[in-house]
JSON list of N, CA and C in Angstrom, two decimals:
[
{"chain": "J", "resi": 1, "resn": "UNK", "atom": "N", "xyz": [-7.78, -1.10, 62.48]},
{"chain": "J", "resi": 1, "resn": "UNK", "atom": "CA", "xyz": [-7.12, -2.24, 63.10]},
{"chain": "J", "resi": 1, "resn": "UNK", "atom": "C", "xyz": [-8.00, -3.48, 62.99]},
{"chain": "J", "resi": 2, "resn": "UNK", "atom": "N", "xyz": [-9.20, -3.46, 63.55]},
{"chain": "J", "resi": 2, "resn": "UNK", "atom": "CA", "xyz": [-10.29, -4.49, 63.32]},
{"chain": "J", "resi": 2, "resn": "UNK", "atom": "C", "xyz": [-10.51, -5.11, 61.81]},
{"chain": "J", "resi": 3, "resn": "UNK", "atom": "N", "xyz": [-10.29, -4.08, 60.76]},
{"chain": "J", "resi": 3, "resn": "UNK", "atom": "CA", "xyz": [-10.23, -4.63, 59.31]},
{"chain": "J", "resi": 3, "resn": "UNK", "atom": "C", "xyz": [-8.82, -5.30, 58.95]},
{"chain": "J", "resi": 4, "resn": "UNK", "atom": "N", "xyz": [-7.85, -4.67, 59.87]},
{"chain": "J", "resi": 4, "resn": "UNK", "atom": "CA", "xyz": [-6.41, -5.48, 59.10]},
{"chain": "J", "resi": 4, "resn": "UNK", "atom": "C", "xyz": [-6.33, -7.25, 59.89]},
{"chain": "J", "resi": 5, "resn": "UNK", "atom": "N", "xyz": [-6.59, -7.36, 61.11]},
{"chain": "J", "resi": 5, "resn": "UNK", "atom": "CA", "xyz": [-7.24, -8.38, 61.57]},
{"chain": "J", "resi": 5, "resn": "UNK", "atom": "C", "xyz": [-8.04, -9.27, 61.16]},
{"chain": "J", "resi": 6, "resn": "UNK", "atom": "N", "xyz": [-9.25, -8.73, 60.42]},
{"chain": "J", "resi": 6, "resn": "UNK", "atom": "CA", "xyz": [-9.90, -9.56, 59.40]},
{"chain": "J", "resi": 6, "resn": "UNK", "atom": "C", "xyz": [-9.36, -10.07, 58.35]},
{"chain": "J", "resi": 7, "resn": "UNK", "atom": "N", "xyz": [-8.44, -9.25, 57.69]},
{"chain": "J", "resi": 7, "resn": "UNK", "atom": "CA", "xyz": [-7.95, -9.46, 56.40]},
{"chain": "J", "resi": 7, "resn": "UNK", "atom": "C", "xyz": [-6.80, -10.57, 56.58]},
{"chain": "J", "resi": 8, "resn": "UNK", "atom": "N", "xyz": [-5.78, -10.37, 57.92]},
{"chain": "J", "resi": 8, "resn": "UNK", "atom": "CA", "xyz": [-5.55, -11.72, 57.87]},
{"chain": "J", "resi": 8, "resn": "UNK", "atom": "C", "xyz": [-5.97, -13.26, 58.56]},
{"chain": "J", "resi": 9, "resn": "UNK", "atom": "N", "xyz": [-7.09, -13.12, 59.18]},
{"chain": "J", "resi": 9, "resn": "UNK", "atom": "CA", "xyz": [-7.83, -14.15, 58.88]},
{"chain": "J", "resi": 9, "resn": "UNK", "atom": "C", "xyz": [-8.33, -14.81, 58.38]},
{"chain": "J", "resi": 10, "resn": "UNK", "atom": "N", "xyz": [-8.96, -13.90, 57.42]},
{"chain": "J", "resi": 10, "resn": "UNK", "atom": "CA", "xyz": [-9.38, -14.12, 55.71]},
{"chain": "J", "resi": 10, "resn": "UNK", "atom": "C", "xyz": [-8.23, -15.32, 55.24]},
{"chain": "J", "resi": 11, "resn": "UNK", "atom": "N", "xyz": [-6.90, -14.93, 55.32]},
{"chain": "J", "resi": 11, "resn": "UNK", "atom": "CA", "xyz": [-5.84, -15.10, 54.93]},
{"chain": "J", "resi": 11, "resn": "UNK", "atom": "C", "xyz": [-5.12, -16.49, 55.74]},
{"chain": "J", "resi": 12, "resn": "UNK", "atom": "N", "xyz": [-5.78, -16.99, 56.60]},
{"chain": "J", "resi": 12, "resn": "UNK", "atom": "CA", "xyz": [-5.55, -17.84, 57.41]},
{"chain": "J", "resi": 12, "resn": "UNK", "atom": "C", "xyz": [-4.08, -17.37, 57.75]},
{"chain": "J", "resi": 13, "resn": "UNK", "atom": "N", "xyz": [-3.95, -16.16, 58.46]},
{"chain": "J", "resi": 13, "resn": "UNK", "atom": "CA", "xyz": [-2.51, -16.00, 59.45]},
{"chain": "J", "resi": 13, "resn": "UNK", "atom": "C", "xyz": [-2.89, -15.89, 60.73]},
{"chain": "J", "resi": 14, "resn": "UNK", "atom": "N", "xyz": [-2.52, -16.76, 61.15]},
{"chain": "J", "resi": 14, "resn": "UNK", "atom": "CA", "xyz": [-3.11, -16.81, 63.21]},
{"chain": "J", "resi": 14, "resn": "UNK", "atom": "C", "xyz": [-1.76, -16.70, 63.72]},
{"chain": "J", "resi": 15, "resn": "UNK", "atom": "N", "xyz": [-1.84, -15.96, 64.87]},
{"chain": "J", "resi": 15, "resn": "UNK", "atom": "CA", "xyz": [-1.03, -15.55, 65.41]},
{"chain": "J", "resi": 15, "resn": "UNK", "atom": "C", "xyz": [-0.69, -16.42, 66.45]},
{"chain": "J", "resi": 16, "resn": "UNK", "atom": "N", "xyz": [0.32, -16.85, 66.89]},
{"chain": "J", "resi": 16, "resn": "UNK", "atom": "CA", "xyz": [1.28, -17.96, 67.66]},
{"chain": "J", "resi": 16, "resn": "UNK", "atom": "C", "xyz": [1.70, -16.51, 69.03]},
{"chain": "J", "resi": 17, "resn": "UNK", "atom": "N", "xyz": [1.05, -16.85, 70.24]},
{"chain": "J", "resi": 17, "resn": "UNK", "atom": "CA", "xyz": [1.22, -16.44, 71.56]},
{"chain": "J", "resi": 17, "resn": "UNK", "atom": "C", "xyz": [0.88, -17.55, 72.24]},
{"chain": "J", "resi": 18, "resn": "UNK", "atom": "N", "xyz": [2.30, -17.72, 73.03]},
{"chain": "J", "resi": 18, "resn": "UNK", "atom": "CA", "xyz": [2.09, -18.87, 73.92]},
{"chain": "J", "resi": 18, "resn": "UNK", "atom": "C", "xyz": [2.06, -18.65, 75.14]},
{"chain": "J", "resi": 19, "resn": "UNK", "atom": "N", "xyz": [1.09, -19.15, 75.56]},
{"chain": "J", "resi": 19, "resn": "UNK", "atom": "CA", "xyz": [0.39, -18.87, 77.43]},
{"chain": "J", "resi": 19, "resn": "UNK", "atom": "C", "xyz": [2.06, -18.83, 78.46]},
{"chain": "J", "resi": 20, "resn": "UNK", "atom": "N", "xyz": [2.11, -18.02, 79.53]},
{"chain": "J", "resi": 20, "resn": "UNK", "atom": "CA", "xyz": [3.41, -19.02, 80.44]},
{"chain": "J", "resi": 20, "resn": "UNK", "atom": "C", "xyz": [2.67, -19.94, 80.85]},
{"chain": "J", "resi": 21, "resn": "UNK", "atom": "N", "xyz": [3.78, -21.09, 81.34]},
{"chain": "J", "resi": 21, "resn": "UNK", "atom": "CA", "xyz": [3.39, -22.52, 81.64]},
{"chain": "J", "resi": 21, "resn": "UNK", "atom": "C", "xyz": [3.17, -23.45, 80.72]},
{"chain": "J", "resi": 22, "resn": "UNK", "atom": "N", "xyz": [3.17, -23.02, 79.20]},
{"chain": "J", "resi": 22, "resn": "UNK", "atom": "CA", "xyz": [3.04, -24.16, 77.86]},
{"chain": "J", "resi": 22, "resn": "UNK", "atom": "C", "xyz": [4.57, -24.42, 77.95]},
{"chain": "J", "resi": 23, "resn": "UNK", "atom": "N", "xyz": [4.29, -25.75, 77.10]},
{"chain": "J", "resi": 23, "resn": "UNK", "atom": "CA", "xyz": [5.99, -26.58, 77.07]},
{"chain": "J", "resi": 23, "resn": "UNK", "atom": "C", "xyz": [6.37, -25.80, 75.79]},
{"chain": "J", "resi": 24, "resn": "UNK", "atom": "N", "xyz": [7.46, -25.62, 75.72]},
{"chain": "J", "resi": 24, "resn": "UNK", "atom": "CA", "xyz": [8.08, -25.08, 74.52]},
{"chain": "J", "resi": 24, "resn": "UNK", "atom": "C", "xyz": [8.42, -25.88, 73.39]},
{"chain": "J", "resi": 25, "resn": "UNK", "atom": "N", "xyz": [7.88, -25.12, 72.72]},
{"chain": "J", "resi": 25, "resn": "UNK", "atom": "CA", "xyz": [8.00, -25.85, 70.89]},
{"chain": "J", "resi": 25, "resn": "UNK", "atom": "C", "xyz": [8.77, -25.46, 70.17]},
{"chain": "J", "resi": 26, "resn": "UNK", "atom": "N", "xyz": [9.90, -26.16, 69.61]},
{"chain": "J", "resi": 26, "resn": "UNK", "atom": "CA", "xyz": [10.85, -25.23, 69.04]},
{"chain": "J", "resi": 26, "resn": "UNK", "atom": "C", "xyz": [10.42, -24.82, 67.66]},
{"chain": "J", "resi": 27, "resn": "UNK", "atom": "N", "xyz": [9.36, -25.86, 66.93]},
{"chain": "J", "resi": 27, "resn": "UNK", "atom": "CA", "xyz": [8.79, -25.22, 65.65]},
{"chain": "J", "resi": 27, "resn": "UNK", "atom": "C", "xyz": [7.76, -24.21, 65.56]},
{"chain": "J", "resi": 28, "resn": "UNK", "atom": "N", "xyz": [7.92, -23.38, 66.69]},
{"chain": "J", "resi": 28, "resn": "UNK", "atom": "CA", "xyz": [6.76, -22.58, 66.81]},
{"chain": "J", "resi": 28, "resn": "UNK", "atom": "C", "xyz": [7.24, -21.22, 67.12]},
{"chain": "J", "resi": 29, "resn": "UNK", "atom": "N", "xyz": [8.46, -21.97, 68.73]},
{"chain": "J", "resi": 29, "resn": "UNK", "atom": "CA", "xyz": [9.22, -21.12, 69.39]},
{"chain": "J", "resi": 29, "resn": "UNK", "atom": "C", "xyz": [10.32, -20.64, 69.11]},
{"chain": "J", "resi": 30, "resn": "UNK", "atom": "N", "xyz": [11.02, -19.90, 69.40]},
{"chain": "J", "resi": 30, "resn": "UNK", "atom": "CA", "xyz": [12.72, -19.41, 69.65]},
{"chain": "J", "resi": 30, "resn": "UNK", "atom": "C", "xyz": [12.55, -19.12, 70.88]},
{"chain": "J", "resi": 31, "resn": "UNK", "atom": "N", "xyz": [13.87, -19.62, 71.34]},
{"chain": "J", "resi": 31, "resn": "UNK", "atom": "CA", "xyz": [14.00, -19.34, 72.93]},
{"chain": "J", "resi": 31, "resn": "UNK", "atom": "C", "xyz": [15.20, -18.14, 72.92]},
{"chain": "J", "resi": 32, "resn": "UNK", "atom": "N", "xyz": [14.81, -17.07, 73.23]},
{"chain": "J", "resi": 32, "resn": "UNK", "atom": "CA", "xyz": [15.72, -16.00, 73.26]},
{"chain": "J", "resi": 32, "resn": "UNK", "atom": "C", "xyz": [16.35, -16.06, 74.77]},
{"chain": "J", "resi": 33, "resn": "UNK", "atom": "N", "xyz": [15.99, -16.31, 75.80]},
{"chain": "J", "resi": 33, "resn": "UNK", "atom": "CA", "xyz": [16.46, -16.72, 76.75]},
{"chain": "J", "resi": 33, "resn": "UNK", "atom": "C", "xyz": [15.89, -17.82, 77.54]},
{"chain": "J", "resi": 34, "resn": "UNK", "atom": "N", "xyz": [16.86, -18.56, 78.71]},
{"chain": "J", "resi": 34, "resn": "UNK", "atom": "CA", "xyz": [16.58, -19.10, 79.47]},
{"chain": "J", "resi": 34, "resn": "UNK", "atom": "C", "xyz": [17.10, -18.85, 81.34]},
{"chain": "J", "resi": 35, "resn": "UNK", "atom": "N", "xyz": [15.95, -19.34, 82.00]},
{"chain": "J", "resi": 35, "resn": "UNK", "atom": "CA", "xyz": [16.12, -18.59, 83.03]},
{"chain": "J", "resi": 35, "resn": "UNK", "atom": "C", "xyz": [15.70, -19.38, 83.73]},
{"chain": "J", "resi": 36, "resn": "UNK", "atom": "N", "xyz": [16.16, -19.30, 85.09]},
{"chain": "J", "resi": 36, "resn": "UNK", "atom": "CA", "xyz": [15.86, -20.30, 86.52]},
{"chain": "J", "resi": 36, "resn": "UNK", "atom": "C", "xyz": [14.61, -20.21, 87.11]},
{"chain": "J", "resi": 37, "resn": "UNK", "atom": "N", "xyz": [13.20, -20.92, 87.18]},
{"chain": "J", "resi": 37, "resn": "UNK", "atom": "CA", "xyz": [12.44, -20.53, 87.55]},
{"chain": "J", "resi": 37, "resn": "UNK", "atom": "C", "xyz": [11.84, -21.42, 88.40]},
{"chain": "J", "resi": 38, "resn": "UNK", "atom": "N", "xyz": [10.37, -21.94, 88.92]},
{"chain": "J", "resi": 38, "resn": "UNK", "atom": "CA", "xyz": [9.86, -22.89, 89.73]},
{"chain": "J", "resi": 38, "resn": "UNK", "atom": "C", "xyz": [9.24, -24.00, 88.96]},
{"chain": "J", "resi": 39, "resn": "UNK", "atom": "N", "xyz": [8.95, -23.50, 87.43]},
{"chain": "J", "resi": 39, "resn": "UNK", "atom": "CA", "xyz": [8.61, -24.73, 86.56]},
{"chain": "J", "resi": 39, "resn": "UNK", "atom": "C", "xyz": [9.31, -25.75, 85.86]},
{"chain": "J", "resi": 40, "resn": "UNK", "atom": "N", "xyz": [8.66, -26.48, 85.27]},
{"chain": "J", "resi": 40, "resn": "UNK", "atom": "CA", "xyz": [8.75, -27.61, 84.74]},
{"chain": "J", "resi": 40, "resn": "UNK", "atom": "C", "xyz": [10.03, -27.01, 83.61]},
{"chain": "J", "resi": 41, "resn": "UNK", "atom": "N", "xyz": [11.44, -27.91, 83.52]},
{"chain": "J", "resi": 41, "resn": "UNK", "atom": "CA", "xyz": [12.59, -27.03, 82.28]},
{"chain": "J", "resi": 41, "resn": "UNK", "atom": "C", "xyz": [11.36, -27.37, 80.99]},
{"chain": "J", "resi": 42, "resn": "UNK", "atom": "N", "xyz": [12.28, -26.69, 80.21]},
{"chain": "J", "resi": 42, "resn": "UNK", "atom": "CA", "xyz": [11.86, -26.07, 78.81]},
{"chain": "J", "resi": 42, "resn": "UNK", "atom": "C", "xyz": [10.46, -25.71, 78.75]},
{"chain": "J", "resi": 43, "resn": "UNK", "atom": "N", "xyz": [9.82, -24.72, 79.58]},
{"chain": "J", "resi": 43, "resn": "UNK", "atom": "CA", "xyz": [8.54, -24.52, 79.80]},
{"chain": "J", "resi": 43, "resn": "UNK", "atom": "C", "xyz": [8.40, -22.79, 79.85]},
{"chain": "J", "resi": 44, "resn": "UNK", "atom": "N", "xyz": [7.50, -22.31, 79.04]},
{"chain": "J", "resi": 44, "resn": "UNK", "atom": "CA", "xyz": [7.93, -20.58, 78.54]},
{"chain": "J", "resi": 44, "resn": "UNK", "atom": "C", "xyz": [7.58, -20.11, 79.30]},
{"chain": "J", "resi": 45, "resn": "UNK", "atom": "N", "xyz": [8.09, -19.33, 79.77]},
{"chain": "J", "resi": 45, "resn": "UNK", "atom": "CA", "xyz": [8.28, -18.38, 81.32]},
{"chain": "J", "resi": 45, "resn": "UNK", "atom": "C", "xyz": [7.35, -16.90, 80.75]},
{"chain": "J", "resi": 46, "resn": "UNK", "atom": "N", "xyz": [7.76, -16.14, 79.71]},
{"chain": "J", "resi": 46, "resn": "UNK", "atom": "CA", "xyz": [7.42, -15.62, 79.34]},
{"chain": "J", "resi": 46, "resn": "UNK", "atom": "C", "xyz": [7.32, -15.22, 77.67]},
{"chain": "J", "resi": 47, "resn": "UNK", "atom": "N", "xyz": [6.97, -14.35, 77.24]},
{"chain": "J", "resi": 47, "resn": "UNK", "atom": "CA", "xyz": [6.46, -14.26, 75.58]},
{"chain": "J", "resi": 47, "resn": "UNK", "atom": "C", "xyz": [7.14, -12.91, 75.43]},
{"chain": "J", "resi": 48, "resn": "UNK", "atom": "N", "xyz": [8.66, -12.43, 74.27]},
{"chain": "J", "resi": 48, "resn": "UNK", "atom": "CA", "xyz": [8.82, -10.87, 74.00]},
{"chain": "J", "resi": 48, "resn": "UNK", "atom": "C", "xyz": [8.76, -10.81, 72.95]},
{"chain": "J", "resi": 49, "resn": "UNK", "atom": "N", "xyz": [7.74, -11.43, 71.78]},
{"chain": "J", "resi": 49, "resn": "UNK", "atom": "CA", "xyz": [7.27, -11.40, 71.02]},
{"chain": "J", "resi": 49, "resn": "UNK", "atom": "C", "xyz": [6.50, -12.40, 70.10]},
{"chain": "J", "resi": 50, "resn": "UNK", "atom": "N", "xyz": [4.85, -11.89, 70.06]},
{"chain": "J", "resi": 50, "resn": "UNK", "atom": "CA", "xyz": [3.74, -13.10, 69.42]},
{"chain": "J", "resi": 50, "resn": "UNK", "atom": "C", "xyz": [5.27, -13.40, 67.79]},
{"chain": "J", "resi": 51, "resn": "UNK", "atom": "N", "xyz": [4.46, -14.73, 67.39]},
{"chain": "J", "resi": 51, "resn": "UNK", "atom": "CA", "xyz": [4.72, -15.08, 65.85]},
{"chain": "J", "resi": 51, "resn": "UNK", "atom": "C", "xyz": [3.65, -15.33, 65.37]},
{"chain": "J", "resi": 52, "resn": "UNK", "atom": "N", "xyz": [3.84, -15.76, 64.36]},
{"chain": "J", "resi": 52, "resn": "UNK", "atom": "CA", "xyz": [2.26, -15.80, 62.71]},
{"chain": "J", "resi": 52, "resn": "UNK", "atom": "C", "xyz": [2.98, -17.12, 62.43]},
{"chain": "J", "resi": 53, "resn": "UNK", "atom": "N", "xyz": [1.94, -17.53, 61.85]},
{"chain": "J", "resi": 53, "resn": "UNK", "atom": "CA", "xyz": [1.85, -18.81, 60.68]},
{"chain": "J", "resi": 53, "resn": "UNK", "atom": "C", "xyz": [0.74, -18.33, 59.97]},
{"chain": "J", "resi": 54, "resn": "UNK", "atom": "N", "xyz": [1.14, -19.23, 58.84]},
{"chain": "J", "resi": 54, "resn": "UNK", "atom": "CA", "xyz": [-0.08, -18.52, 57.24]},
{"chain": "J", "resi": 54, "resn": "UNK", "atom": "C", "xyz": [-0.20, -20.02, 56.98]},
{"chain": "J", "resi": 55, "resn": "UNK", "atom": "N", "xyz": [-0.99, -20.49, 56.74]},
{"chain": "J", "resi": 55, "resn": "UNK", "atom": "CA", "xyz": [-1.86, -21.79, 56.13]},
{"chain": "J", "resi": 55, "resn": "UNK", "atom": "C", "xyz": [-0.74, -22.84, 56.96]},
{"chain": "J", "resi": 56, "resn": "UNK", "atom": "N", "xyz": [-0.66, -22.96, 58.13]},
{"chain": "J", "resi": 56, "resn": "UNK", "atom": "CA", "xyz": [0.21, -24.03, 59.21]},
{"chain": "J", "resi": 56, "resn": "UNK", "atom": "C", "xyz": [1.49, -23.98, 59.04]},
{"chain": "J", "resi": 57, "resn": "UNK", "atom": "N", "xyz": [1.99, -22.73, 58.36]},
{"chain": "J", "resi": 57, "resn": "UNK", "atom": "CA", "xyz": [3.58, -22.59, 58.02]},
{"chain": "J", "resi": 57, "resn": "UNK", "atom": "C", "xyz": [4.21, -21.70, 58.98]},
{"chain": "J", "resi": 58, "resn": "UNK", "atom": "N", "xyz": [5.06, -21.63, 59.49]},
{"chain": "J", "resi": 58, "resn": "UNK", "atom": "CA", "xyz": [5.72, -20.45, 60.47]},
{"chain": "J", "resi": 58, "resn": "UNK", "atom": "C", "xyz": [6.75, -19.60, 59.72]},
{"chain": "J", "resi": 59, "resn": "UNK", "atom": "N", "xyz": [5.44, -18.17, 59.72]},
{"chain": "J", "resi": 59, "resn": "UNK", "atom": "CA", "xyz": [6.23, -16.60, 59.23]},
{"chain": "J", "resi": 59, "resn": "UNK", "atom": "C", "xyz": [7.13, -16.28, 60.15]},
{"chain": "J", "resi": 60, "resn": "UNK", "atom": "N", "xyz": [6.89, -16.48, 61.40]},
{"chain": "J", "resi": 60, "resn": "UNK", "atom": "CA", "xyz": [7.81, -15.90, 62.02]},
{"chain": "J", "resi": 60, "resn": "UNK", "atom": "C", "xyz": [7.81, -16.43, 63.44]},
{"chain": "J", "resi": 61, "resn": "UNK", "atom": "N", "xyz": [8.46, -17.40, 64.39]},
{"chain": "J", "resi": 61, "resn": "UNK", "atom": "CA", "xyz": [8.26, -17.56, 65.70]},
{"chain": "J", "resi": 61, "resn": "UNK", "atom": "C", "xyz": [7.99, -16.88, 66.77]},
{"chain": "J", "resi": 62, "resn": "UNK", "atom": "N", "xyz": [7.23, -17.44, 67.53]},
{"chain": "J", "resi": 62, "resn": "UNK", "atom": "CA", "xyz": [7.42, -16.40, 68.43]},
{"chain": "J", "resi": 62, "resn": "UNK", "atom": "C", "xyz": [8.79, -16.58, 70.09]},
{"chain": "J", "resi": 63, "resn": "UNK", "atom": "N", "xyz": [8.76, -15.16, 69.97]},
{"chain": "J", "resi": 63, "resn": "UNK", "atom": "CA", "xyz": [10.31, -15.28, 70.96]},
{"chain": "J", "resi": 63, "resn": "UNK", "atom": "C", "xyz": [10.03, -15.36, 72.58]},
{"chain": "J", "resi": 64, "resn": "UNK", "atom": "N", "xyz": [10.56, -16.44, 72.91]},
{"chain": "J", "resi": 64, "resn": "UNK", "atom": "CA", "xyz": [10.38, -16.66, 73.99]},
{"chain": "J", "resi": 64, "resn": "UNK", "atom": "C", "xyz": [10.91, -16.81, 74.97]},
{"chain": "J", "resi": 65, "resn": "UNK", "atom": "N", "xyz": [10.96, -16.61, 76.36]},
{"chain": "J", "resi": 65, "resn": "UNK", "atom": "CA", "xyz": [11.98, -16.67, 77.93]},
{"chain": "J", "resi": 65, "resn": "UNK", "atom": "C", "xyz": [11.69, -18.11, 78.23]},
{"chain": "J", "resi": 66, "resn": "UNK", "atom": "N", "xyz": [12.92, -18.80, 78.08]},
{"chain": "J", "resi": 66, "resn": "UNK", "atom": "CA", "xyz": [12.11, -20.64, 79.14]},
{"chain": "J", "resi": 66, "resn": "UNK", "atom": "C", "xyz": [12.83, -20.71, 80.08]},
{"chain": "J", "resi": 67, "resn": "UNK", "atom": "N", "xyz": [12.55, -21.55, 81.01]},
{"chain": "J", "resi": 67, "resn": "UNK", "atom": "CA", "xyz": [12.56, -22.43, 82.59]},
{"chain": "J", "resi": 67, "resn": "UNK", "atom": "C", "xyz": [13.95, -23.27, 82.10]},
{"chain": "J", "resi": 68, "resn": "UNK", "atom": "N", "xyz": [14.52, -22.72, 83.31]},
{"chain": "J", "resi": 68, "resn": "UNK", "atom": "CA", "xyz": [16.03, -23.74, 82.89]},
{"chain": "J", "resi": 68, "resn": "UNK", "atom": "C", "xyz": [15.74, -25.07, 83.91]},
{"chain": "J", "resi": 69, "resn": "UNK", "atom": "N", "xyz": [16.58, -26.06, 83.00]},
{"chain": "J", "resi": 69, "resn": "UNK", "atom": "CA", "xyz": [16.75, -27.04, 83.66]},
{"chain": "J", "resi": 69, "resn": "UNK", "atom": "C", "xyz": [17.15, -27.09, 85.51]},
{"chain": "J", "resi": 70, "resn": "UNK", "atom": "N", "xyz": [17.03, -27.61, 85.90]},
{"chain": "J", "resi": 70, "resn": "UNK", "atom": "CA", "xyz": [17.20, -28.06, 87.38]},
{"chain": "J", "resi": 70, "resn": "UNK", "atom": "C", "xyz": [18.43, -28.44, 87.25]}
]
């Protein structure tokens, strides 16, 4: 695991996990749901799956729960 990790680093693929409480990015994100919460709207509640980018390109978003509007 530690070598396939390296290899895509090597490879410049960093993995896109977004903290809860970051504002949501839609070029980063997909919002698979949205939900009523105490934060700020469009703000990711939670993460049900990291995404990759390879040299600042997005392989794949990552899927995300956001903060509905008020």
């Amino acid at each position: 695991l530690r070598q396939l990790k390296s290899a895509l680093e090597r490879n410049k693929v960093i993995e896109i996990a977004p903290a809860p409480g970051s504002k949501f990015d839609p070029h980063q994100h997909q919002a698979i749901s949205v939900v009523p919460a105490d934060q700020e709207p469009n703000t990711v509640v939670g993460v049900l799956q990291k995404g990759y980018t390879i040299a600042e390109r997005v392989l794949r978003p990552a899927l995300v729960t956001v903060s509905a509007p008020k």
